[in-house]
CSV table of N, CA and C in Angstrom, one decimal:
chain,number,residue,atom,x,y,z
A,1,MET,N,0.8,-1.2,0.0
A,1,MET,CA,0.0,0.0,0.0
A,1,MET,C,0.9,1.3,0.0
A,2,PHE,N,1.9,1.3,0.9
A,2,PHE,CA,2.8,2.5,1.0
A,2,PHE,C,3.4,2.8,-0.4
A,3,ARG,N,4.0,1.7,-1.0
A,3,ARG,CA,4.7,2.0,-2.3
A,3,ARG,C,3.7,2.5,-3.3
A,4,THR,N,2.5,2.0,-3.4
A,4,THR,CA,1.5,2.5,-4.3
A,4,THR,C,1.2,4.0,-4.1
A,5,ALA,N,1.0,4.3,-2.8
A,5,ALA,CA,0.7,5.7,-2.5
A,5,ALA,C,1.9,6.6,-2.8
A,6,ALA,N,3.1,6.2,-2.5
A,6,ALA,CA,4.3,7.0,-2.8
A,6,ALA,C,4.5,7.2,-4.3
A,7,PHE,N,4.2,6.1,-5.0
A,7,PHE,CA,4.3,6.2,-6.5
A,7,PHE,C,3.3,7.2,-7.0
A,8,PHE,N,2.0,7.0,-6.5
A,8,PHE,CA,1.0,7.9,-7.0
A,8,PHE,C,1.3,9.4,-6.7
A,9,THR,N,1.7,9.6,-5.5
A,9,THR,CA,2.1,11.0,-5.1
A,9,THR,C,3.2,11.6,-5.9
A,10,ALA,N,4.2,10.8,-6.2
A,10,ALA,CA,5.3,11.2,-7.0
A,10,ALA,C,4.8,11.5,-8.5
A,11,PHE,N,4.0,10.6,-8.9
A,11,PHE,CA,3.4,10.8,-10.3
A,11,PHE,C,2.6,12.1,-10.4
A,12,ILE,N,1.8,12.3,-9.4
A,12,ILE,CA,1.0,13.5,-9.4
A,12,ILE,C,1.9,14.8,-9.4
A,13,LEU,N,2.9,14.8,-8.5
A,13,LEU,CA,3.8,15.9,-8.4
A,13,LEU,C,4.5,16.1,-9.6
A,14,ASN,N,5.1,15.1,-10.2
A,14,ASN,CA,5.9,15.2,-11.4
A,14,ASN,C,5.0,15.6,-12.6
A,15,SER,N,3.8,15.1,-12.6
A,15,SER,CA,2.8,15.5,-13.7
A,15,SER,C,2.5,17.0,-13.6
A,16,SER,N,2.2,17.5,-12.4
A,16,SER,CA,1.8,18.9,-12.3
A,16,SER,C,3.0,19.8,-12.6
A,17,ILE,N,4.2,19.4,-12.3
A,17,ILE,CA,5.3,20.2,-12.6
A,17,ILE,C,5.5,20.2,-14.1
A,18,PHE,N,5.4,19.0,-14.7
A,18,PHE,CA,5.7,19.0,-16.1
A,18,PHE,C,4.6,19.7,-16.9
A,19,ALA,N,3.3,19.7,-16.4
A,19,ALA,CA,2.2,20.3,-17.1
A,19,ALA,C,2.3,21.8,-17.1
A,20,GLN,N,3.0,22.4,-16.2
A,20,GLN,CA,3.1,23.9,-16.2
A,20,GLN,C,4.1,24.3,-17.3
A,21,THR,N,3.7,25.3,-18.1
A,21,THR,CA,4.5,25.7,-19.2
A,21,THR,C,5.3,27.0,-18.9
A,22,ALA,N,6.3,27.3,-19.7
A,22,ALA,CA,7.0,28.5,-19.5
A,22,ALA,C,6.1,29.7,-19.7
A,23,LYS,N,5.2,29.6,-20.6
A,23,LYS,CA,4.2,30.7,-20.9
A,23,LYS,C,3.3,30.9,-19.7
A,24,ASP,N,2.8,29.7,-19.0
A,24,ASP,CA,2.0,29.8,-17.8
A,24,ASP,C,2.8,30.6,-16.7
A,25,VAL,N,4.0,30.3,-16.5
A,25,VAL,CA,4.8,30.9,-15.5
A,25,VAL,C,4.9,32.4,-15.7
A,26,ALA,N,5.3,32.8,-17.0
A,26,ALA,CA,5.4,34.2,-17.3
A,26,ALA,C,4.1,35.0,-17.1
A,27,LEU,N,3.0,34.4,-17.6
A,27,LEU,CA,1.7,35.1,-17.5
A,27,LEU,C,1.1,35.1,-16.1
A,28,ASP,N,1.5,34.1,-15.3
A,28,ASP,CA,1.0,34.1,-13.9
A,28,ASP,C,1.8,35.0,-12.9
A,29,MET,N,3.0,35.4,-13.3
A,29,MET,CA,3.7,36.3,-12.4
A,29,MET,C,3.0,37.7,-12.4
A,30,LYS,N,2.8,38.2,-11.3
A,30,LYS,CA,2.2,39.5,-11.2
A,30,LYS,C,3.2,40.6,-11.1
A,31,VAL,N,3.8,40.9,-12.2
A,31,VAL,CA,4.9,41.9,-12.3
A,31,VAL,C,4.4,43.0,-13.3
A,32,GLU,N,4.5,44.2,-12.8
A,32,GLU,CA,4.0,45.4,-13.6
A,32,GLU,C,4.6,45.4,-15.1
A,33,GLY,N,5.8,45.0,-15.3
A,33,GLY,CA,6.5,45.1,-16.5
A,33,GLY,C,6.1,44.1,-17.6
A,34,ILE,N,5.4,43.0,-17.3
A,34,ILE,CA,5.1,42.0,-18.3
A,34,ILE,C,3.7,42.4,-18.9
A,35,GLU,N,3.8,42.9,-20.2
A,35,GLU,CA,2.6,43.3,-20.9
A,35,GLU,C,2.2,42.2,-21.9
A,36,PHE,N,3.2,41.5,-22.5
A,36,PHE,CA,3.0,40.4,-23.4
A,36,PHE,C,4.2,39.5,-23.5
A,37,ILE,N,4.1,38.3,-24.0
A,37,ILE,CA,5.2,37.4,-24.1
A,37,ILE,C,5.3,36.9,-25.5
A,38,HIS,N,6.5,36.4,-25.8
A,38,HIS,CA,6.7,35.8,-27.1
A,38,HIS,C,7.2,34.4,-26.9
A,39,PRO,N,6.4,33.4,-27.3
A,39,PRO,CA,6.9,32.0,-27.2
A,39,PRO,C,7.7,31.6,-28.4
A,40,PHE,N,9.0,31.2,-28.1
A,40,PHE,CA,9.9,30.9,-29.2
A,40,PHE,C,9.5,29.5,-29.8
A,41,THR,N,9.9,29.4,-31.1
A,41,THR,CA,9.8,28.1,-31.7
A,41,THR,C,11.2,27.6,-32.2
A,42,GLU,N,11.3,26.4,-32.7
A,42,GLU,CA,12.6,26.0,-33.2
A,42,GLU,C,13.2,26.9,-34.3
A,43,LYS,N,12.3,27.6,-35.0
A,43,LYS,CA,12.7,28.4,-36.1
A,43,LYS,C,13.2,29.8,-35.7
A,44,ASP,N,12.7,30.3,-34.6
A,44,ASP,CA,13.1,31.7,-34.2
A,44,ASP,C,13.9,31.8,-32.9
A,45,ASP,N,14.3,30.6,-32.3
A,45,ASP,CA,15.1,30.6,-31.1
A,45,ASP,C,16.5,31.1,-31.5
A,46,LEU,N,16.9,32.2,-31.0
A,46,LEU,CA,18.2,32.8,-31.4
A,46,LEU,C,19.4,32.0,-31.0
A,47,ASN,N,19.2,31.2,-30.0
A,47,ASN,CA,20.3,30.3,-29.5
A,47,ASN,C,20.3,28.9,-30.3
A,48,HIS,N,19.3,28.7,-31.0
A,48,HIS,CA,19.1,27.4,-31.7
A,48,HIS,C,19.3,26.2,-30.8
A,49,GLN,N,18.8,26.3,-29.6
A,49,GLN,CA,18.8,25.2,-28.6
A,49,GLN,C,17.5,24.6,-28.3
A,50,LEU,N,16.4,25.2,-28.7
A,50,LEU,CA,15.1,24.8,-28.3
A,50,LEU,C,14.8,23.4,-28.9
A,51,GLY,N,14.5,22.4,-28.0
A,51,GLY,CA,14.2,21.1,-28.4
A,51,GLY,C,15.4,20.2,-28.7
A,52,ARG,N,16.6,20.8,-28.7
A,52,ARG,CA,17.8,20.0,-29.0
A,52,ARG,C,18.1,19.1,-27.7
A,53,PRO,N,18.9,18.0,-27.9
A,53,PRO,CA,19.2,17.1,-26.8
A,53,PRO,C,19.9,17.9,-25.7
A,54,ASN,N,19.4,17.6,-24.5
A,54,ASN,CA,20.0,18.2,-23.2
A,54,ASN,C,19.8,19.7,-23.1
A,55,GLN,N,18.9,20.3,-23.9
A,55,GLN,CA,18.6,21.7,-23.8
A,55,GLN,C,17.2,22.0,-23.4
A,56,TYR,N,16.8,23.3,-23.4
A,56,TYR,CA,15.4,23.6,-23.0
A,56,TYR,C,14.4,23.1,-24.0
A,57,ILE,N,13.2,22.8,-23.5
A,57,ILE,CA,12.1,22.3,-24.3
A,57,ILE,C,11.1,23.4,-24.6
A,58,GLU,N,11.1,24.5,-23.9
A,58,GLU,CA,10.2,25.7,-24.1
A,58,GLU,C,11.0,26.9,-23.7
A,59,LYS,N,10.6,28.0,-24.4
A,59,LYS,CA,11.3,29.3,-24.1
A,59,LYS,C,10.3,30.4,-24.4
A,60,VAL,N,10.2,31.4,-23.5
A,60,VAL,CA,9.4,32.6,-23.8
A,60,VAL,C,10.3,33.8,-23.3
A,61,SER,N,10.0,34.9,-24.0
A,61,SER,CA,10.7,36.2,-23.6
A,61,SER,C,9.6,37.3,-23.6
A,62,TRP,N,10.0,38.3,-22.9
A,62,TRP,CA,9.1,39.5,-22.9
A,62,TRP,C,9.9,40.8,-22.7
A,63,PRO,N,9.4,41.9,-23.3
A,63,PRO,CA,10.1,43.2,-23.0
A,63,PRO,C,9.4,43.8,-21.8
A,64,ASP,N,10.2,44.5,-21.0
A,64,ASP,CA,9.6,45.2,-19.8
A,64,ASP,C,9.8,46.7,-20.1
A,65,LYS,N,8.6,47.4,-20.1
A,65,LYS,CA,8.6,48.8,-20.5
A,65,LYS,C,9.4,49.7,-19.5
A,66,ARG,N,9.8,49.2,-18.4
A,66,ARG,CA,10.6,50.0,-17.4
A,66,ARG,C,12.0,50.1,-17.9
A,67,ILE,N,12.5,49.1,-18.7
A,67,ILE,CA,13.9,49.1,-19.2
A,67,ILE,C,14.1,49.1,-20.7
A,68,ASP,N,13.0,48.8,-21.4
A,68,ASP,CA,13.1,48.6,-22.9
A,68,ASP,C,12.7,49.9,-23.5
A,69,PRO,N,13.6,50.6,-24.1
A,69,PRO,CA,13.3,51.9,-24.7
A,69,PRO,C,12.5,51.8,-26.0
A,70,LYS,N,12.2,50.6,-26.5
A,70,LYS,CA,11.4,50.5,-27.7
A,70,LYS,C,9.9,50.6,-27.4
A,71,PHE,N,9.5,50.6,-26.2
A,71,PHE,CA,8.1,50.9,-25.9
A,71,PHE,C,7.8,52.3,-26.3
A,72,GLU,N,6.7,52.5,-27.0
A,72,GLU,CA,6.3,53.8,-27.4
A,72,GLU,C,5.7,54.6,-26.3
A,73,SER,N,5.6,55.9,-26.4
A,73,SER,CA,5.0,56.7,-25.3
A,73,SER,C,3.6,56.3,-25.0
A,74,ASP,N,2.9,55.8,-25.9
A,74,ASP,CA,1.5,55.4,-25.6
A,74,ASP,C,1.4,54.0,-24.9
A,75,GLY,N,2.6,53.4,-24.6
A,75,GLY,CA,2.6,52.1,-23.9
A,75,GLY,C,2.6,50.9,-24.8
A,76,PHE,N,2.6,51.1,-26.1
A,76,PHE,CA,2.5,50.0,-27.0
A,76,PHE,C,3.9,49.6,-27.5
A,77,TYR,N,4.1,48.4,-28.0
A,77,TYR,CA,5.4,47.9,-28.4
A,77,TYR,C,5.2,47.5,-29.9
A,78,ASP,N,6.1,47.9,-30.7
A,78,ASP,CA,6.0,47.6,-32.2
A,78,ASP,C,6.2,46.1,-32.4
A,79,ASP,N,5.1,45.4,-32.9
A,79,ASP,CA,5.2,44.0,-33.1
A,79,ASP,C,6.1,43.6,-34.2
A,80,GLU,N,6.7,44.5,-34.9
A,80,GLU,CA,7.7,44.2,-35.9
A,80,GLU,C,9.1,44.0,-35.4
A,81,ILE,N,9.3,44.3,-34.1
A,81,ILE,CA,10.6,44.2,-33.5
A,81,ILE,C,10.9,42.7,-33.2
A,82,ASP,N,12.1,42.3,-33.5
A,82,ASP,CA,12.6,41.0,-33.3
A,82,ASP,C,12.6,40.7,-31.8
A,83,PRO,N,12.0,39.6,-31.4
A,83,PRO,CA,12.0,39.2,-29.9
A,83,PRO,C,13.4,39.1,-29.4
A,84,ALA,N,14.4,38.8,-30.2
A,84,ALA,CA,15.7,38.7,-29.7
A,84,ALA,C,16.2,40.0,-29.2
A,85,GLU,N,15.6,41.1,-29.6
A,85,GLU,CA,16.0,42.5,-29.1
A,85,GLU,C,15.2,42.9,-27.9
A,86,PHE,N,14.3,42.1,-27.4
A,86,PHE,CA,13.6,42.5,-26.1
A,86,PHE,C,14.6,42.8,-25.0
A,87,LYS,N,14.3,43.8,-24.2
A,87,LYS,CA,15.0,44.0,-23.0
A,87,LYS,C,14.0,43.7,-21.9
A,88,GLY,N,14.2,42.7,-21.2
A,88,GLY,CA,13.2,42.2,-20.2
A,88,GLY,C,13.7,40.9,-19.6
A,89,GLY,N,12.9,39.9,-19.9
A,89,GLY,CA,13.2,38.6,-19.3
A,89,GLY,C,13.0,37.4,-20.2
A,90,THR,N,13.4,36.2,-19.8
A,90,THR,CA,13.3,35.0,-20.5
A,90,THR,C,13.1,33.9,-19.5
A,91,ILE,N,12.2,33.0,-19.8
A,91,ILE,CA,12.0,31.8,-19.0
A,91,ILE,C,12.2,30.6,-20.0
A,92,GLU,N,13.1,29.7,-19.5
A,92,GLU,CA,13.3,28.4,-20.3
A,92,GLU,C,12.8,27.3,-19.4
A,93,LYS,N,12.2,26.3,-20.0
A,93,LYS,CA,11.8,25.1,-19.3
A,93,LYS,C,12.6,23.9,-19.8
A,94,PHE,N,13.0,23.0,-18.9
A,94,PHE,CA,13.8,21.9,-19.2
A,94,PHE,C,13.1,20.6,-18.9
A,95,LYS,N,13.5,19.5,-19.6
A,95,LYS,CA,12.9,18.2,-19.4
A,95,LYS,C,13.3,17.6,-18.0
A,96,ASN,N,14.5,18.0,-17.5
A,96,ASN,CA,14.9,17.4,-16.2
A,96,ASN,C,15.9,18.4,-15.6
A,97,ILE,N,16.1,18.2,-14.3
A,97,ILE,CA,16.9,19.1,-13.5
A,97,ILE,C,18.4,19.1,-14.0
A,98,ALA,N,18.9,17.9,-14.4
A,98,ALA,CA,20.3,17.8,-14.9
A,98,ALA,C,20.5,18.8,-16.1
A,99,ASP,N,19.6,18.8,-17.0
A,99,ASP,CA,19.7,19.7,-18.2
A,99,ASP,C,19.6,21.2,-17.7
A,100,LEU,N,18.7,21.5,-16.8
A,100,LEU,CA,18.6,22.8,-16.2
A,100,LEU,C,19.9,23.3,-15.6
A,101,ASN,N,20.4,22.4,-14.7
A,101,ASN,CA,21.7,22.8,-14.0
A,101,ASN,C,22.9,23.0,-14.9
A,102,ARG,N,22.9,22.1,-16.0
A,102,ARG,CA,24.0,22.2,-16.9
A,102,ARG,C,23.9,23.6,-17.7
A,103,ARG,N,22.7,24.0,-18.1
A,103,ARG,CA,22.6,25.3,-18.8
A,103,ARG,C,22.9,26.4,-17.8
A,104,PHE,N,22.4,26.3,-16.6
A,104,PHE,CA,22.6,27.4,-15.6
A,104,PHE,C,24.1,27.6,-15.4
A,105,GLU,N,24.9,26.5,-15.2
A,105,GLU,CA,26.3,26.6,-14.9
A,105,GLU,C,27.0,27.1,-16.2
A,106,TYR,N,26.6,26.7,-17.3
A,106,TYR,CA,27.2,27.2,-18.6
A,106,TYR,C,27.1,28.7,-18.7
A,107,ILE,N,25.8,29.2,-18.5
A,107,ILE,CA,25.6,30.7,-18.6
A,107,ILE,C,26.4,31.4,-17.5
A,108,LYS,N,26.3,30.9,-16.2
A,108,LYS,CA,27.0,31.5,-15.1
A,108,LYS,C,28.5,31.6,-15.4
A,109,ASN,N,29.1,30.6,-16.0
A,109,ASN,CA,30.5,30.7,-16.3
A,109,ASN,C,30.9,31.7,-17.4
A,110,ILE,N,30.0,31.9,-18.3
A,110,ILE,CA,30.2,32.9,-19.3
A,110,ILE,C,30.2,34.3,-18.7
A,111,TYR,N,29.2,34.5,-17.8
A,111,TYR,CA,29.1,35.8,-17.1
A,111,TYR,C,30.2,36.1,-16.1
A,112,LEU,N,30.7,35.1,-15.5
A,112,LEU,CA,31.8,35.2,-14.6
A,112,LEU,C,33.1,35.7,-15.3
A,113,ASN,N,33.2,35.3,-16.5
A,113,ASN,CA,34.4,35.7,-17.3
A,113,ASN,C,34.1,37.0,-18.1
A,114,SER,N,32.9,37.4,-18.2
A,114,SER,CA,32.6,38.6,-19.0
A,114,SER,C,31.5,39.4,-18.2
A,115,PRO,N,31.9,40.0,-17.1
A,115,PRO,CA,30.9,40.7,-16.2
A,115,PRO,C,30.0,41.8,-16.9
A,116,PHE,N,30.5,42.3,-18.0
A,116,PHE,CA,29.7,43.3,-18.7
A,116,PHE,C,28.5,42.7,-19.4
A,117,LEU,N,28.4,41.4,-19.5
A,117,LEU,CA,27.3,40.7,-20.0
A,117,LEU,C,26.3,40.2,-18.9
A,118,ASN,N,26.7,40.4,-17.7
A,118,ASN,CA,26.0,39.8,-16.5
A,118,ASN,C,24.5,40.0,-16.6
A,119,GLN,N,23.8,39.1,-16.0
A,119,GLN,CA,22.3,39.2,-15.9
A,119,GLN,C,21.9,38.4,-14.6
A,120,TYR,N,20.6,38.7,-14.2
A,120,TYR,CA,20.1,38.0,-13.0
A,120,TYR,C,19.6,36.6,-13.5
A,121,MET,N,19.8,35.6,-12.7
A,121,MET,CA,19.3,34.2,-13.1
A,121,MET,C,18.7,33.6,-11.8
A,122,TYR,N,17.5,32.9,-12.0
A,122,TYR,CA,16.9,32.2,-10.9
A,122,TYR,C,16.4,30.9,-11.5
A,123,LYS,N,16.4,29.9,-10.7
A,123,LYS,CA,15.9,28.6,-11.1
A,123,LYS,C,15.1,28.0,-10.0
A,124,LYS,N,14.0,27.3,-10.5
A,124,LYS,CA,13.1,26.6,-9.6
A,124,LYS,C,12.4,25.5,-10.4
A,125,GLY,N,12.3,24.3,-9.8
A,125,GLY,CA,11.6,23.2,-10.5
A,125,GLY,C,12.4,22.9,-11.8
A,126,LEU,N,11.6,23.0,-12.9
A,126,LEU,CA,12.3,22.7,-14.3
A,126,LEU,C,12.5,24.0,-15.0
A,127,PHE,N,12.4,25.2,-14.3
A,127,PHE,CA,12.5,26.5,-15.0
A,127,PHE,C,13.7,27.3,-14.6
A,128,LEU,N,14.2,28.0,-15.6
A,128,LEU,CA,15.3,29.0,-15.5
A,128,LEU,C,14.8,30.3,-16.0
A,129,MET,N,14.8,31.3,-15.1
A,129,MET,CA,14.4,32.7,-15.5
A,129,MET,C,15.6,33.5,-15.5
A,130,ARG,N,15.8,34.3,-16.6
A,130,ARG,CA,17.0,35.2,-16.8
A,130,ARG,C,16.4,36.6,-17.0
A,131,LEU,N,17.0,37.5,-16.4
A,131,LEU,CA,16.6,38.9,-16.5
A,131,LEU,C,17.7,39.8,-16.9
A,132,ASP,N,17.4,40.8,-17.7
A,132,ASP,CA,18.5,41.7,-18.2
A,132,ASP,C,19.1,42.5,-17.0
A,133,LYS,N,20.4,42.8,-17.2
A,133,LYS,CA,21.1,43.5,-16.1
A,133,LYS,C,20.7,44.9,-15.9
A,134,GLU,N,19.9,45.5,-16.8
A,134,GLU,CA,19.4,46.8,-16.6
A,134,GLU,C,18.4,47.0,-15.5
A,135,PHE,N,17.8,45.9,-15.1
A,135,PHE,CA,16.9,45.9,-13.9
A,135,PHE,C,17.6,46.4,-12.7
A,136,THR,N,16.9,47.1,-11.8
A,136,THR,CA,17.5,47.4,-10.5
A,136,THR,C,17.4,46.2,-9.7
A,137,PRO,N,18.3,46.1,-8.6
A,137,PRO,CA,18.1,44.9,-7.8
A,137,PRO,C,16.7,44.8,-7.2
A,138,THR,N,16.1,45.9,-6.9
A,138,THR,CA,14.7,45.8,-6.3
A,138,THR,C,13.7,45.3,-7.4
A,139,GLN,N,13.8,45.7,-8.6
A,139,GLN,CA,13.0,45.1,-9.7
A,139,GLN,C,13.2,43.7,-9.9
A,140,ALA,N,14.5,43.3,-9.9
A,140,ALA,CA,14.8,41.8,-10.1
A,140,ALA,C,14.3,41.0,-8.9
A,141,LYS,N,14.3,41.6,-7.7
A,141,LYS,CA,13.8,40.9,-6.5
A,141,LYS,C,12.3,40.6,-6.6
A,142,GLN,N,11.6,41.6,-7.2
A,142,GLN,CA,10.2,41.5,-7.4
A,142,GLN,C,9.9,40.3,-8.4
A,143,TYR,N,10.7,40.2,-9.5
A,143,TYR,CA,10.5,39.1,-10.4
A,143,TYR,C,10.9,37.8,-9.7
A,144,GLU,N,11.9,37.8,-8.9
A,144,GLU,CA,12.3,36.5,-8.2
A,144,GLU,C,11.2,36.0,-7.3
A,145,ARG,N,10.6,37.0,-6.5
A,145,ARG,CA,9.5,36.6,-5.6
A,145,ARG,C,8.4,36.0,-6.3
A,146,GLU,N,8.0,36.6,-7.4
A,146,GLU,CA,6.8,36.1,-8.2
A,146,GLU,C,7.1,34.8,-8.9
A,147,PHE,N,8.3,34.7,-9.4
A,147,PHE,CA,8.8,33.4,-10.0
A,147,PHE,C,8.7,32.3,-9.0
A,148,ASN,N,9.2,32.5,-7.8
A,148,ASN,CA,9.2,31.5,-6.8
A,148,ASN,C,7.8,31.1,-6.3
A,149,LYS,N,6.9,32.1,-6.4
A,149,LYS,CA,5.5,31.9,-6.0
A,149,LYS,C,4.8,31.1,-7.0
A,150,VAL,N,5.1,31.4,-8.3
A,150,VAL,CA,4.3,30.8,-9.4
A,150,VAL,C,4.7,29.4,-9.8
A,151,VAL,N,6.1,29.1,-9.8
A,151,VAL,CA,6.6,27.8,-10.2
A,151,VAL,C,6.2,26.8,-9.2
A,152,LYS,N,5.6,25.7,-9.7
A,152,LYS,CA,5.2,24.6,-8.8
A,152,LYS,C,6.3,23.6,-8.6
């Protein structure tokens, strides 16, 4: 009986974690700067890693009007702008923790060697959130709190 209950609990937990998408996480965060998100595909992922072995399986990005100068004075963003140029954040989802940790360490090592490229990075569950360095520490902390609240 105990093994069955433990298996069932693990299955439910893993299923609910896996069911949550990067888009869900971004849209559920209650942060003033998130107006819309762009879900990347294999064709427009600028890193060409989406869906590749040992890489992320989902990726979304968004511009934040508090740091992205491309927002117009009326609060709208030109939809012709390439999502690779967004100044804001990105959430990547991974198939497993090992892939997530490998990507996290890879990016961290790049930024340790090139501090001018630095960014904020947070991980929880199967998700990695990266924020542009232009955010103030207070703004980044707000994102971190929401990210930790939303990710299951």
